[in-house]
């Protein structure tokens, strides 16, 4: 089997954590390293959680290198109400086996891209694209050596999840998304349009729990923690009783891994996009704009049942 070398840039985060389990239980992927970014929670916590997940997975040999603590041009705003103050829903995890290998994610990405054949290393981006934007701005020729940048982000024909217009990863750092889009690098997007359709329901989570084993149990706990946090948040915001429970946990970030493992499960459209960065009500929107000369390969369809089955299989691998 030819393995795909990847670096995972992430802000764990409950769905990031599930994505890390899937990636590291998939022999098709060679996870070269993990870089962290402020997103769901602050950088020190996302970095700690990356180390905790690698310790859980028995892969503390994989380097964790931290990156940006703040977006390009805005203050960091987190999603702690969804992911919990510890960013991981209070789920018990081991502590990192070691301190992060470094604090220069951009330099690490640059070095790994330069020592590998051009077009061989994929960057899987699961949070705001701040680190990737810095890489492109500071080392454009090296950034162009990436096989592709595959990012969970955006809401193209669907509504946002922070505002009506904006999905969190773009909303948190729209300028970073704009830099990546305008770079011309191979850019694949997994927007809410598809990730919402890969929905881990309580029943699915219960079946996962029944598999037994540390990873399936942690994954089921994370799904339950997400559902509990959503219900608590909606209750605090005065949602009508009938609307407080989420129907499931959308496997947003895992879709980036599932696409790498089984691209045939996703239909892709090459679309002209524009990222709204004007601090209007549409701030952080990913707009299909025929006048744009900047294109991304956007996942606009998914075979949900097959994608969920693949996720279940990988999350069940002890
Ligand atoms: O909108 C969902 C995305 O924002 C996911 O990556 C989640 O982890 C958060 O970062
Ligand atoms: Ca994420």
Short mmCIF file of C-alpha atoms in Angstrom, two decimals, residues 96-218:
data_model
loop_
_atom_site.label_atom_id
_atom_site.label_comp_id
_atom_site.label_asym_id
_atom_site.label_seq_id
_atom_site.Cartn_x
_atom_site.Cartn_y
_atom_site.Cartn_z
CA UNK A 96 0.94 14.43 26.67
CA UNK A 97 3.95 12.15 26.90
CA UNK A 98 6.27 15.06 26.18
CA UNK A 99 6.31 18.80 25.72
CA UNK A 100 5.59 20.03 22.19
CA UNK A 101 8.56 19.61 19.84
CA UNK A 102 8.50 23.30 19.03
CA UNK A 103 6.53 26.51 18.72
CA UNK A 104 7.24 27.36 15.09
CA UNK A 105 4.58 25.51 13.10
CA UNK A 106 5.33 27.53 9.96
CA UNK A 107 9.05 26.69 10.10
CA UNK A 108 8.17 23.03 10.70
CA UNK A 109 5.76 22.96 7.73
CA UNK A 110 8.40 24.68 5.59
CA UNK A 111 11.11 22.19 6.55
CA UNK A 112 8.90 19.14 5.99
CA UNK A 113 7.77 20.43 2.59
CA UNK A 114 11.35 21.18 1.51
CA UNK A 115 12.74 17.78 2.42
CA UNK A 116 10.06 15.86 0.51
CA UNK A 117 9.39 15.60 -3.22
CA UNK A 118 7.20 18.44 -4.43
CA UNK A 119 3.57 17.40 -4.57
CA UNK A 120 3.91 14.55 -2.08
CA UNK A 121 2.88 16.00 1.29
CA UNK A 122 -0.80 16.86 1.96
CA UNK A 123 -1.74 19.46 4.56
CA UNK A 124 -4.98 18.55 6.34
CA UNK A 125 -6.35 21.69 7.96
CA UNK A 126 -8.99 21.19 10.63
CA UNK A 127 -9.14 24.66 12.18
CA UNK A 128 -8.68 28.29 11.20
CA UNK A 129 -6.08 28.54 8.40
CA UNK A 130 -3.82 30.99 10.24
CA UNK A 131 -0.71 28.75 10.17
CA UNK A 132 -1.24 27.87 6.51
CA UNK A 133 -1.69 31.53 5.57
CA UNK A 134 1.55 32.43 7.35
CA UNK A 135 3.32 29.62 5.47
CA UNK A 136 2.04 30.96 2.14
CA UNK A 137 2.87 34.59 2.98
CA UNK A 138 6.34 33.87 4.35
CA UNK A 139 7.41 30.93 2.16
CA UNK A 140 5.26 31.00 -0.99
CA UNK A 141 7.54 28.79 -3.10
CA UNK A 142 7.82 26.19 -0.38
CA UNK A 143 4.07 26.26 0.28
CA UNK A 144 3.53 25.49 -3.39
CA UNK A 145 5.32 22.15 -2.86
CA UNK A 146 2.27 20.84 -0.96
CA UNK A 147 0.31 18.07 -2.67
CA UNK A 148 -2.79 20.00 -1.63
CA UNK A 149 -4.41 21.77 1.25
CA UNK A 150 -7.58 19.95 2.28
CA UNK A 151 -9.51 22.02 4.79
CA UNK A 152 -12.71 21.62 6.74
CA UNK A 153 -14.36 25.00 6.43
CA UNK A 154 -16.97 27.20 4.88
CA UNK A 155 -20.64 27.03 4.10
CA UNK A 156 -21.10 27.36 0.37
CA UNK A 157 -24.77 26.66 -0.37
CA UNK A 158 -25.68 25.98 3.28
CA UNK A 159 -26.11 28.29 6.26
CA UNK A 160 -23.23 28.99 8.61
CA UNK A 161 -22.86 27.70 12.15
CA UNK A 162 -21.62 30.86 13.84
CA UNK A 163 -23.72 33.34 11.90
CA UNK A 164 -26.21 32.67 9.13
CA UNK A 165 -23.38 33.34 6.69
CA UNK A 166 -20.24 32.02 8.32
CA UNK A 167 -18.78 28.68 9.36
CA UNK A 168 -16.49 28.79 12.42
CA UNK A 169 -13.07 28.07 10.83
CA UNK A 170 -13.57 30.80 8.25
CA UNK A 171 -15.32 33.19 10.66
CA UNK A 172 -12.42 32.86 13.14
CA UNK A 173 -9.85 34.01 10.56
CA UNK A 174 -11.40 35.00 7.20
CA UNK A 175 -8.26 36.79 6.06
CA UNK A 176 -6.36 33.51 6.39
CA UNK A 177 -8.89 31.72 4.20
CA UNK A 178 -8.62 34.57 1.69
CA UNK A 179 -4.81 34.20 1.55
CA UNK A 180 -5.07 30.45 0.94
CA UNK A 181 -7.79 30.83 -1.70
CA UNK A 182 -5.85 33.53 -3.57
CA UNK A 183 -2.58 31.56 -3.43
CA UNK A 184 -3.62 29.29 -6.29
CA UNK A 185 -2.42 26.22 -4.39
CA UNK A 186 -4.53 23.07 -4.81
CA UNK A 187 -7.26 23.83 -2.26
CA UNK A 188 -9.98 21.34 -1.39
CA UNK A 189 -12.80 22.38 0.93
CA UNK A 190 -15.05 20.23 3.10
CA UNK A 191 -17.80 22.74 3.96
CA UNK A 192 -20.81 22.37 6.21
CA UNK A 193 -22.75 21.48 3.04
CA UNK A 194 -21.32 17.96 3.34
CA UNK A 195 -20.06 17.68 6.91
CA UNK A 196 -23.54 18.17 8.34
CA UNK A 197 -24.63 15.11 6.36
CA UNK A 198 -22.07 12.88 8.09
CA UNK A 199 -24.02 12.95 11.35
CA UNK A 200 -23.13 10.83 14.37
CA UNK A 201 -26.50 10.28 16.03
CA UNK A 202 -26.97 9.09 19.63
CA UNK A 203 -27.87 5.64 18.23
CA UNK A 204 -24.68 5.56 16.16
CA UNK A 205 -22.70 6.66 19.18
CA UNK A 206 -24.38 3.94 21.28
CA UNK A 207 -23.38 1.30 18.74
CA UNK A 208 -19.85 2.66 18.76
CA UNK A 209 -19.76 2.46 22.56
CA UNK A 210 -20.94 -1.15 22.39
CA UNK A 211 -17.88 -2.04 20.31
CA UNK A 212 -15.78 -1.52 23.45
CA UNK A 213 -12.14 -0.66 23.55
CA UNK A 214 -10.52 2.60 24.62
CA UNK A 215 -10.86 4.50 21.36
CA UNK A 216 -14.48 3.64 20.65
CA UNK A 217 -15.37 4.52 24.23
CA UNK A 218 -13.54 7.87 24.10
#
